[in-house]
Short mmCIF file of C-alpha atoms in Angstrom, two decimals:
data_model
loop_
_atom_site.label_atom_id
_atom_site.label_comp_id
_atom_site.label_asym_id
_atom_site.label_seq_id
_atom_site.Cartn_x
_atom_site.Cartn_y
_atom_site.Cartn_z
CA UNK A 1187 -22.10 -35.58 -212.88
CA UNK A 1188 -20.47 -37.73 -210.16
CA UNK A 1189 -20.49 -35.22 -207.37
CA UNK A 1190 -20.94 -35.75 -203.65
CA UNK A 1191 -22.41 -33.08 -201.39
CA UNK A 1192 -20.15 -32.52 -198.39
CA UNK A 1193 -21.27 -29.63 -196.25
CA UNK A 1194 -22.94 -26.26 -196.12
CA UNK A 1195 -22.15 -23.71 -193.46
CA UNK A 1196 -23.13 -20.15 -192.63
CA UNK A 1197 -21.25 -17.77 -190.35
CA UNK A 1198 -21.70 -14.15 -189.34
CA UNK A 1199 -18.73 -11.87 -189.89
CA UNK A 1200 -18.41 -8.53 -188.14
CA UNK A 1201 -16.56 -6.03 -190.33
CA UNK A 1202 -15.86 -2.36 -189.79
CA UNK A 1203 -18.93 -1.29 -191.74
CA UNK A 1204 -21.45 -4.10 -191.48
CA UNK A 1205 -22.35 -7.62 -190.47
CA UNK A 1206 -21.86 -10.08 -193.31
CA UNK A 1207 -23.09 -13.63 -193.72
CA UNK A 1208 -20.54 -16.05 -195.17
CA UNK A 1209 -22.20 -19.06 -196.83
CA UNK A 1210 -20.09 -22.02 -197.94
CA UNK A 1211 -21.11 -25.19 -199.73
CA UNK A 1212 -18.63 -27.81 -200.91
CA UNK A 1213 -19.07 -30.80 -203.21
CA UNK A 1214 -16.57 -33.49 -204.16
CA UNK A 1215 -16.31 -34.02 -207.92
CA UNK A 1216 -14.70 -36.80 -209.92
CA UNK A 1217 -12.65 -36.43 -213.12
CA UNK A 1218 -12.11 -32.74 -213.59
CA UNK A 1219 -9.23 -30.78 -215.12
CA UNK A 1220 -8.29 -27.63 -213.21
CA UNK A 1221 -7.44 -25.81 -216.45
CA UNK A 1222 -10.76 -26.83 -217.99
CA UNK A 1223 -12.57 -25.44 -214.94
CA UNK A 1224 -10.58 -22.19 -215.29
CA UNK A 1225 -11.50 -22.04 -218.99
CA UNK A 1226 -15.19 -22.72 -218.22
CA UNK A 1227 -15.30 -19.28 -216.56
CA UNK A 1228 -14.09 -17.45 -219.68
CA UNK A 1229 -17.37 -15.77 -220.63
CA UNK A 1230 -18.76 -15.10 -217.15
CA UNK A 1231 -15.65 -14.45 -215.05
CA UNK A 1232 -12.90 -13.19 -217.37
CA UNK A 1233 -10.85 -10.71 -215.36
CA UNK A 1234 -11.82 -12.36 -212.04
CA UNK A 1235 -9.96 -15.67 -212.05
CA UNK A 1236 -6.85 -17.23 -210.56
CA UNK A 1237 -4.85 -20.43 -210.99
CA UNK A 1238 -2.18 -21.95 -208.74
CA UNK A 1239 -0.30 -25.23 -208.61
CA UNK A 1240 2.53 -25.94 -206.20
CA UNK A 1241 5.90 -27.23 -207.33
CA UNK A 1242 5.28 -30.73 -205.99
CA UNK A 1243 1.93 -30.92 -207.87
CA UNK A 1244 0.16 -32.00 -204.65
CA UNK A 1245 -2.08 -28.91 -204.46
CA UNK A 1246 -3.98 -27.16 -207.25
CA UNK A 1247 -6.26 -24.16 -206.75
CA UNK A 1248 -8.59 -22.36 -209.17
CA UNK A 1249 -10.89 -19.44 -208.44
CA UNK A 1250 -13.73 -18.05 -210.57
CA UNK A 1251 -15.41 -14.79 -209.60
CA UNK A 1252 -14.95 -12.56 -206.56
CA UNK A 1253 -17.05 -13.46 -203.54
CA UNK A 1254 -14.95 -10.91 -201.60
CA UNK A 1255 -11.96 -8.70 -202.39
CA UNK A 1256 -9.37 -7.38 -199.95
CA UNK A 1257 -7.05 -4.76 -201.40
CA UNK A 1258 -5.20 -1.65 -200.29
CA UNK A 1259 -2.54 0.91 -201.18
CA UNK A 1260 -1.12 1.29 -197.69
CA UNK A 1261 2.60 0.84 -198.26
CA UNK A 1262 4.39 -0.79 -195.33
CA UNK A 1263 1.11 -1.47 -193.51
CA UNK A 1264 -0.38 -3.45 -196.40
CA UNK A 1265 0.63 -6.90 -195.09
CA UNK A 1266 -0.85 -6.24 -191.63
CA UNK A 1267 -4.10 -4.87 -193.08
CA UNK A 1268 -4.64 -7.88 -195.35
CA UNK A 1269 -3.99 -10.20 -192.39
CA UNK A 1270 -6.36 -8.28 -190.11
CA UNK A 1271 -9.22 -8.25 -192.63
CA UNK A 1272 -8.77 -11.94 -193.44
CA UNK A 1273 -8.85 -12.87 -189.75
CA UNK A 1274 -12.04 -10.84 -189.28
CA UNK A 1275 -13.66 -12.50 -192.26
CA UNK A 1276 -12.83 -16.06 -191.18
CA UNK A 1277 -12.85 -15.97 -187.36
CA UNK A 1278 -16.30 -17.59 -187.04
CA UNK A 1279 -15.90 -20.22 -189.74
CA UNK A 1280 -16.54 -23.78 -188.58
CA UNK A 1281 -13.48 -25.65 -189.80
CA UNK A 1282 -14.09 -29.10 -191.24
CA UNK A 1283 -11.02 -31.30 -190.82
CA UNK A 1284 -11.15 -33.12 -194.13
CA UNK A 1285 -12.59 -30.56 -196.49
CA UNK A 1286 -11.12 -27.41 -198.08
CA UNK A 1287 -11.58 -24.12 -196.28
CA UNK A 1288 -12.12 -20.78 -197.99
CA UNK A 1289 -8.82 -19.59 -199.45
CA UNK A 1290 -7.61 -16.04 -199.96
CA UNK A 1291 -5.43 -15.75 -203.08
CA UNK A 1292 -3.44 -12.81 -204.44
CA UNK A 1293 -0.23 -10.86 -204.21
CA UNK A 1294 1.68 -7.79 -203.06
CA UNK A 1295 3.41 -5.59 -205.64
CA UNK A 1296 7.20 -5.50 -205.53
CA UNK A 1297 7.58 -1.89 -204.44
CA UNK A 1298 4.70 0.37 -203.35
CA UNK A 1299 6.91 3.43 -203.87
CA UNK A 1300 7.50 2.78 -207.59
CA UNK A 1301 5.02 4.81 -209.62
CA UNK A 1302 6.35 4.53 -213.19
CA UNK A 1303 3.47 4.36 -215.67
CA UNK A 1304 2.80 1.29 -217.79
CA UNK A 1305 0.89 -1.96 -217.87
CA UNK A 1306 0.45 -1.95 -214.06
CA UNK A 1307 -1.54 1.32 -213.94
CA UNK A 1308 -4.53 0.91 -211.63
CA UNK A 1309 -3.24 -2.24 -209.96
CA UNK A 1310 -3.38 -1.96 -206.13
CA UNK A 1311 -0.31 -2.49 -203.94
CA UNK A 1312 -2.10 -5.48 -202.39
CA UNK A 1313 -4.77 -7.48 -204.20
CA UNK A 1314 -6.48 -10.60 -202.82
CA UNK A 1315 -9.81 -12.31 -203.33
CA UNK A 1316 -11.99 -15.15 -202.11
CA UNK A 1317 -13.42 -16.88 -205.16
CA UNK A 1318 -17.13 -17.33 -205.74
CA UNK A 1319 -16.28 -20.80 -207.05
CA UNK A 1320 -13.17 -22.40 -205.57
CA UNK A 1321 -11.67 -25.59 -206.96
CA UNK A 1322 -9.13 -27.48 -204.86
CA UNK A 1323 -7.35 -30.67 -205.96
CA UNK A 1324 -5.45 -32.31 -203.11
CA UNK A 1325 -4.57 -35.96 -202.38
CA UNK A 1326 -6.20 -36.99 -205.68
CA UNK A 1327 -9.54 -35.57 -204.56
CA UNK A 1328 -11.30 -32.64 -206.24
CA UNK A 1329 -13.53 -30.25 -204.30
CA UNK A 1330 -15.57 -27.32 -205.54
CA UNK A 1331 -16.88 -24.79 -203.04
CA UNK A 1332 -19.40 -21.99 -203.46
CA UNK A 1333 -18.69 -18.88 -201.38
CA UNK A 1334 -21.34 -16.23 -200.89
CA UNK A 1335 -20.45 -13.28 -198.67
CA UNK A 1336 -23.37 -10.88 -198.36
CA UNK A 1337 -25.08 -8.33 -196.14
CA UNK A 1338 -28.54 -9.36 -197.40
CA UNK A 1339 -30.87 -10.94 -194.87
CA UNK A 1340 -32.30 -13.52 -197.26
CA UNK A 1341 -29.95 -15.08 -199.80
CA UNK A 1342 -31.60 -18.43 -200.46
CA UNK A 1343 -32.57 -17.54 -204.02
CA UNK A 1344 -29.14 -16.14 -204.82
CA UNK A 1345 -27.46 -19.24 -203.43
CA UNK A 1346 -29.69 -21.50 -205.47
CA UNK A 1347 -28.63 -19.61 -208.61
CA UNK A 1348 -24.99 -20.13 -207.64
CA UNK A 1349 -25.64 -23.87 -207.30
CA UNK A 1350 -27.09 -24.00 -210.81
CA UNK A 1351 -24.14 -22.08 -212.23
CA UNK A 1352 -21.67 -24.30 -210.35
CA UNK A 1353 -23.24 -27.38 -211.96
CA UNK A 1354 -23.04 -25.74 -215.40
CA UNK A 1355 -19.34 -24.90 -214.86
CA UNK A 1356 -18.56 -28.44 -213.74
CA UNK A 1357 -20.38 -29.86 -216.77
CA UNK A 1358 -18.57 -27.51 -219.17
CA UNK A 1359 -15.20 -28.43 -217.63
CA UNK A 1360 -15.91 -32.14 -217.92
CA UNK A 1361 -17.14 -32.15 -221.52
CA UNK A 1362 -14.60 -29.62 -222.87
CA UNK A 1363 -11.64 -31.01 -220.97
CA UNK A 1364 -9.59 -32.10 -223.97
CA UNK A 1365 -9.36 -28.72 -225.72
CA UNK A 1366 -5.93 -28.14 -227.26
CA UNK A 1367 -4.77 -24.53 -227.54
CA UNK A 1368 -2.51 -23.30 -230.31
CA UNK A 1369 0.34 -21.01 -229.39
CA UNK A 1370 -0.23 -17.30 -230.03
CA UNK A 1371 1.16 -15.93 -233.27
CA UNK A 1372 3.71 -13.24 -232.49
CA UNK A 1373 3.91 -10.36 -234.94
CA UNK A 1374 6.73 -8.43 -233.25
CA UNK A 1375 8.88 -8.18 -230.19
CA UNK A 1376 11.06 -5.42 -228.89
CA UNK A 1377 13.40 -4.75 -225.99
CA UNK A 1378 12.41 -1.36 -224.57
CA UNK A 1379 15.22 0.56 -222.88
CA UNK A 1380 17.86 -2.04 -223.82
CA UNK A 1381 20.64 0.55 -224.06
CA UNK A 1382 19.45 2.21 -220.84
CA UNK A 1383 19.55 -1.21 -219.14
CA UNK A 1384 23.15 -1.82 -220.23
CA UNK A 1385 24.08 1.67 -219.05
CA UNK A 1386 22.30 1.05 -215.74
CA UNK A 1387 24.48 -2.02 -215.07
CA UNK A 1388 27.58 0.18 -215.40
CA UNK A 1389 26.03 2.86 -213.19
CA UNK A 1390 25.08 0.34 -210.50
CA UNK A 1391 28.50 -1.33 -210.45
CA UNK A 1392 30.00 2.13 -209.89
CA UNK A 1393 27.59 2.75 -207.00
CA UNK A 1394 28.54 -0.61 -205.48
CA UNK A 1395 32.25 0.18 -205.79
CA UNK A 1396 31.49 3.47 -204.03
CA UNK A 1397 29.92 1.43 -201.15
CA UNK A 1398 26.34 2.64 -201.82
CA UNK A 1399 25.27 -1.04 -201.73
CA UNK A 1400 26.81 -4.51 -201.86
CA UNK A 1401 24.42 -6.05 -204.40
CA UNK A 1402 21.48 -4.68 -206.42
CA UNK A 1403 19.06 -6.65 -208.60
CA UNK A 1404 18.24 -4.85 -211.84
CA UNK A 1405 15.42 -6.08 -214.09
CA UNK A 1406 14.32 -5.32 -217.61
CA UNK A 1407 11.40 -5.82 -219.95
CA UNK A 1408 10.71 -7.67 -223.20
CA UNK A 1409 7.55 -6.67 -225.07
CA UNK A 1410 5.68 -8.96 -227.48
CA UNK A 1411 2.76 -8.20 -229.77
CA UNK A 1412 0.39 -10.79 -231.25
CA UNK A 1413 -1.76 -11.17 -234.32
CA UNK A 1414 -4.88 -11.78 -232.22
CA UNK A 1415 -5.98 -11.27 -228.63
CA UNK A 1416 -4.45 -13.97 -226.43
CA UNK A 1417 -6.64 -15.67 -223.81
CA UNK A 1418 -5.69 -16.64 -220.26
CA UNK A 1419 -6.52 -20.38 -220.70
CA UNK A 1420 -4.48 -20.44 -223.91
CA UNK A 1421 -1.35 -19.11 -222.20
CA UNK A 1422 -1.74 -21.10 -218.97
CA UNK A 1423 -2.20 -24.37 -220.86
CA UNK A 1424 1.26 -23.99 -222.42
CA UNK A 1425 2.91 -22.88 -219.18
CA UNK A 1426 1.43 -25.87 -217.34
CA UNK A 1427 2.59 -28.30 -220.03
CA UNK A 1428 6.09 -26.86 -220.43
CA UNK A 1429 7.15 -25.99 -216.87
CA UNK A 1430 6.07 -28.91 -214.64
CA UNK A 1431 8.95 -28.43 -212.16
CA UNK A 1432 7.82 -24.95 -211.08
CA UNK A 1433 5.12 -23.11 -209.17
CA UNK A 1434 2.51 -22.33 -211.82
CA UNK A 1435 0.28 -19.31 -211.39
CA UNK A 1436 -2.10 -16.95 -213.12
CA UNK A 1437 -3.93 -13.98 -211.61
CA UNK A 1438 -6.41 -11.86 -213.52
CA UNK A 1439 -7.18 -8.27 -212.59
CA UNK A 1440 -9.66 -6.63 -214.98
CA UNK A 1441 -7.95 -6.71 -218.41
CA UNK A 1442 -4.55 -7.90 -217.15
CA UNK A 1443 -3.35 -11.47 -216.63
CA UNK A 1444 -0.16 -11.95 -214.62
CA UNK A 1445 1.22 -15.46 -215.03
CA UNK A 1446 4.38 -17.47 -214.69
CA UNK A 1447 6.34 -20.56 -213.64
CA UNK A 1448 8.54 -19.77 -210.67
CA UNK A 1449 11.17 -22.13 -209.21
CA UNK A 1450 11.26 -20.15 -205.98
CA UNK A 1451 9.22 -20.55 -202.82
CA UNK A 1452 9.19 -17.50 -200.58
CA UNK A 1453 7.51 -19.19 -197.64
CA UNK A 1454 5.13 -22.04 -196.87
CA UNK A 1455 3.37 -22.59 -193.53
CA UNK A 1456 1.69 -25.87 -192.71
CA UNK A 1457 0.48 -26.82 -189.22
CA UNK A 1458 2.93 -24.50 -187.50
CA UNK A 1459 5.95 -25.49 -189.60
CA UNK A 1460 7.57 -22.95 -191.92
CA UNK A 1461 9.56 -23.64 -195.10
CA UNK A 1462 11.51 -21.30 -197.35
CA UNK A 1463 13.91 -21.64 -200.29
CA UNK A 1464 17.10 -19.77 -200.98
CA UNK A 1465 17.33 -19.65 -204.78
CA UNK A 1466 20.07 -17.38 -206.15
CA UNK A 1467 22.89 -17.91 -208.60
CA UNK A 1468 22.10 -19.44 -211.98
CA UNK A 1469 23.51 -20.91 -215.17
CA UNK A 1470 21.94 -22.32 -218.35
CA UNK A 1471 21.17 -26.01 -218.95
CA UNK A 1472 23.56 -28.01 -221.12
CA UNK A 1473 22.65 -29.46 -224.51
CA UNK A 1474 23.86 -32.89 -223.35
CA UNK A 1475 23.89 -34.60 -219.94
CA UNK A 1476 27.69 -34.26 -219.80
CA UNK A 1477 27.61 -30.53 -220.62
CA UNK A 1478 24.76 -30.04 -218.13
CA UNK A 1479 26.80 -31.70 -215.37
CA UNK A 1480 29.87 -29.58 -216.15
CA UNK A 1481 27.81 -26.37 -216.12
CA UNK A 1482 26.22 -27.38 -212.80
CA UNK A 1483 29.61 -28.13 -211.24
CA UNK A 1484 30.96 -24.79 -212.45
CA UNK A 1485 28.00 -23.05 -210.81
CA UNK A 1486 28.61 -24.88 -207.51
CA UNK A 1487 32.20 -23.57 -207.58
CA UNK A 1488 31.61 -20.05 -208.93
CA UNK A 1489 32.61 -17.40 -206.38
CA UNK A 1490 30.26 -14.67 -207.71
CA UNK A 1491 27.19 -16.94 -207.68
CA UNK A 1492 28.09 -18.50 -204.33
CA UNK A 1493 28.45 -15.01 -202.88
CA UNK A 1494 25.04 -13.98 -204.24
CA UNK A 1495 23.54 -17.17 -202.83
CA UNK A 1496 25.05 -16.66 -199.39
CA UNK A 1497 23.42 -13.22 -199.07
CA UNK A 1498 20.02 -14.89 -199.47
CA UNK A 1499 20.81 -17.77 -197.09
CA UNK A 1500 21.95 -15.39 -194.34
CA UNK A 1501 18.91 -13.13 -194.66
CA UNK A 1502 16.34 -15.96 -194.67
CA UNK A 1503 18.11 -17.83 -191.86
CA UNK A 1504 18.15 -14.62 -189.81
CA UNK A 1505 14.39 -14.16 -190.35
CA UNK A 1506 13.71 -17.77 -189.32
CA UNK A 1507 15.91 -17.39 -186.23
CA UNK A 1508 13.74 -14.47 -185.06
CA UNK A 1509 10.38 -16.15 -185.82
CA UNK A 1510 10.96 -19.84 -185.07
CA UNK A 1511 11.41 -21.92 -181.93
CA UNK A 1512 14.08 -23.83 -183.87
CA UNK A 1513 15.18 -24.00 -187.53
CA UNK A 1514 17.75 -25.71 -189.75
CA UNK A 1515 19.79 -24.69 -192.79
CA UNK A 1516 22.06 -27.04 -194.82
CA UNK A 1517 25.71 -25.98 -194.92
CA UNK A 1518 26.09 -26.20 -198.73
CA UNK A 1519 23.71 -25.38 -201.61
CA UNK A 1520 22.63 -27.99 -204.13
CA UNK A 1521 21.41 -27.64 -207.71
CA UNK A 1522 17.78 -26.96 -208.62
CA UNK A 1523 17.38 -27.90 -212.29
CA UNK A 1524 14.37 -26.76 -214.29
CA UNK A 1525 13.81 -26.81 -218.03
CA UNK A 1526 15.78 -23.75 -219.12
CA UNK A 1527 18.04 -22.95 -216.18
CA UNK A 1528 19.76 -24.38 -213.10
CA UNK A 1529 20.05 -22.56 -209.79
CA UNK A 1530 21.90 -22.80 -206.52
CA UNK A 1531 19.32 -23.91 -203.95
CA UNK A 1532 19.25 -24.16 -200.15
CA UNK A 1533 16.03 -25.15 -198.33
CA UNK A 1534 15.32 -23.65 -194.88
CA UNK A 1535 12.72 -24.95 -192.43
CA UNK A 1536 11.64 -24.31 -188.84
CA UNK A 1537 8.89 -24.52 -186.24
CA UNK A 1538 7.09 -21.18 -185.93
CA UNK A 1539 6.91 -19.24 -182.70
CA UNK A 1540 3.40 -18.91 -181.29
CA UNK A 1541 2.78 -15.35 -182.53
CA UNK A 1542 4.47 -15.73 -185.97
CA UNK A 1543 2.21 -15.93 -189.06
CA UNK A 1544 2.69 -16.56 -192.76
CA UNK A 1545 1.88 -12.95 -193.74
CA UNK A 1546 4.32 -11.62 -191.11
CA UNK A 1547 7.00 -13.83 -192.66
CA UNK A 1548 6.08 -12.58 -196.15
CA UNK A 1549 6.43 -9.02 -194.86
CA UNK A 1550 9.85 -9.70 -193.33
CA UNK A 1551 11.26 -11.79 -196.20
CA UNK A 1552 10.20 -9.57 -199.12
CA UNK A 1553 12.26 -8.71 -201.03
CA UNK A 1554 15.02 -11.25 -200.44
CA UNK A 1555 18.53 -10.33 -201.61
CA UNK A 1556 17.84 -12.49 -204.69
CA UNK A 1557 15.21 -9.98 -205.88
CA UNK A 1558 16.16 -6.69 -204.21
CA UNK A 1559 19.74 -6.58 -203.00
CA UNK A 1560 21.95 -5.96 -199.98
CA UNK A 1561 21.49 -3.95 -197.81
CA UNK A 1562 17.76 -4.01 -198.57
CA UNK A 1563 16.80 -0.33 -198.25
CA UNK A 1564 19.91 0.95 -200.03
CA UNK A 1565 19.37 -1.53 -202.87
CA UNK A 1566 15.70 -0.56 -203.22
CA UNK A 1567 16.68 3.11 -203.42
CA UNK A 1568 19.09 2.30 -206.28
CA UNK A 1569 16.40 0.25 -208.08
CA UNK A 1570 13.84 3.07 -207.78
CA UNK A 1571 16.26 5.57 -209.21
CA UNK A 1572 17.75 3.47 -212.01
CA UNK A 1573 15.37 0.73 -213.15
CA UNK A 1574 13.44 1.68 -216.29
CA UNK A 1575 10.20 -0.21 -215.49
CA UNK A 1576 7.52 -0.76 -212.88
CA UNK A 1577 7.81 -4.37 -211.68
CA UNK A 1578 4.21 -4.66 -210.51
CA UNK A 1579 3.86 -8.24 -209.24
CA UNK A 1580 7.09 -9.37 -210.91
CA UNK A 1581 9.58 -10.65 -208.29
CA UNK A 1582 6.91 -10.09 -205.62
CA UNK A 1583 5.08 -12.44 -203.22
CA UNK A 1584 2.10 -14.22 -204.80
CA UNK A 1585 0.14 -17.05 -203.19
CA UNK A 1586 -2.59 -18.13 -200.80
CA UNK A 1587 -3.65 -18.41 -197.17
CA UNK A 1588 -6.49 -20.41 -195.60
CA UNK A 1589 -8.67 -19.73 -192.55
CA UNK A 1590 -6.23 -21.51 -190.21
CA UNK A 1591 -3.18 -19.55 -191.35
CA UNK A 1592 -1.70 -22.27 -193.55
CA UNK A 1593 -0.59 -21.18 -197.00
CA UNK A 1594 2.21 -20.71 -199.46
CA UNK A 1595 3.76 -17.80 -201.37
CA UNK A 1596 6.10 -18.04 -204.32
CA UNK A 1597 8.40 -15.32 -205.61
CA UNK A 1598 6.77 -14.37 -208.92
CA UNK A 1599 9.77 -14.65 -211.26
CA UNK A 1600 9.84 -16.28 -214.75
CA UNK A 1601 6.68 -14.32 -215.28
CA UNK A 1602 4.83 -12.02 -217.67
CA UNK A 1603 1.82 -9.73 -217.85
CA UNK A 1604 -0.68 -10.10 -220.66
CA UNK A 1605 -2.90 -7.21 -221.70
CA UNK A 1606 -5.03 -7.23 -224.87
CA UNK A 1607 -2.72 -8.42 -227.65
CA UNK A 1608 0.54 -7.52 -225.87
CA UNK A 1609 2.71 -9.37 -223.37
CA UNK A 1610 5.35 -7.90 -221.07
CA UNK A 1611 8.04 -10.34 -219.96
CA UNK A 1612 10.30 -9.67 -216.97
CA UNK A 1613 13.79 -10.83 -216.04
CA UNK A 1614 16.61 -9.53 -213.87
CA UNK A 1615 19.91 -10.40 -212.25
CA UNK A 1616 22.03 -9.57 -209.25
CA UNK A 1617 24.61 -6.86 -209.89
CA UNK A 1618 27.83 -6.81 -207.85
CA UNK A 1619 31.02 -4.80 -208.20
CA UNK A 1620 32.52 -6.91 -211.01
CA UNK A 1621 29.32 -7.47 -213.04
CA UNK A 1622 29.63 -7.07 -216.81
CA UNK A 1623 26.71 -5.47 -218.72
CA UNK A 1624 26.78 -7.94 -221.62
CA UNK A 1625 26.93 -11.07 -219.46
CA UNK A 1626 24.05 -9.73 -217.33
CA UNK A 1627 22.11 -9.09 -220.52
CA UNK A 1628 22.77 -12.68 -221.68
CA UNK A 1629 21.53 -13.98 -218.32
CA UNK A 1630 18.21 -12.18 -218.78
CA UNK A 1631 17.79 -13.85 -222.18
CA UNK A 1632 17.96 -17.26 -220.48
CA UNK A 1633 15.41 -16.15 -217.89
CA UNK A 1634 13.01 -14.81 -220.55
CA UNK A 1635 12.94 -18.19 -222.27
CA UNK A 1636 10.14 -20.02 -220.34
CA UNK A 1637 7.50 -17.31 -220.86
CA UNK A 1638 8.72 -16.51 -224.36
CA UNK A 1639 8.28 -20.14 -225.38
CA UNK A 1640 4.80 -20.35 -223.81
CA UNK A 1641 3.82 -17.30 -225.87
CA UNK A 1642 5.11 -18.71 -229.15
CA UNK A 1643 8.14 -16.42 -229.40
CA UNK A 1644 11.77 -17.10 -230.14
CA UNK A 1645 14.90 -15.18 -229.23
CA UNK A 1646 17.53 -14.34 -231.85
CA UNK A 1647 20.46 -16.13 -230.26
#
């Protein structure tokens, strides 16, 4: 099996209700596909898995099973409560320099005050888990950790069972690695509330002209239905193959899979350094290199898109100024080109102040003007009143944090939710005073494309 035992550790964790033991064992494994490991958990852990790969493809994370869940419905306090519980759970962990630590993975819904019924019914405002089996691929090395968090006094037998299952999962992933998944067969698609969406754009531009807000992001939904039930590995395999330039993610919660390929980092923290990305303003890719270049240049000189972009730059820079010892922001945006779309892009980085943390930055940055609007509270009020859907995790922070406070969150755009034999695709755009309903509608069609393609669909363009 080509695996090397690395370390086993046990710590005691004091929680509000009990004392827990946190057992960790990590092995290094050769030749293993992350997607194959995810797929190996299909029968045992369907509904309890996650997948993550960063944009640079230097870090891949897979989780099977829930060793521990942290979730809440506490509105504005939800970020602080997740951080507090995670710190309690990991404060006694002996940190090995070279090996992966336990990782908490999950996300915060876009707006805890939005209660519209739909595919997100029953999903908590904050949902995170520590995996029973955690795969990490970093620096060309693959590690698999077992996590057992229990209040039982004697867990030797249980842990031995987990070891056996780990070895079975590794074996299944290694021998079934080359599985090729067909695309789902779509039987129908529809655009719920299309007319309402177009009407909403007109309503929102009127509100902006009346100084109720400066910019508001309005999103809409595309619904697909399939001949057969679609599986999580099937969908993720196509997203991974087709969108290599993006953050790739999948999070299961019971019978729902939320997945996507986002170009946009919300925040990354590594050894006290913080990084964010201002991504706002977009245009399609050209059919030829010459057309692509002309479209990109037009975007770099477009007043509406540059204005949208500047809102995001100012807000993120302001947050970094308050939470960093020093920070830097380039004066001009550049182009971020991915398969279906090109964006205006400005990276921001800084050295964190001593008391600043990744989850505090997530709390302060979400939602950026690229996903909510300006001013933030006024824009959110307009979205709540006028948007026809519940965003759930769409356009929300999704990512991971380790026991030392390092981690990364992406903004979960270019995404979809899969439930039974239906998929719900999400896309939106920034509305300002001179926005036109039809051009905003066309922009959403471009943004639907990555997930639509992964699901075997095609737009009538």
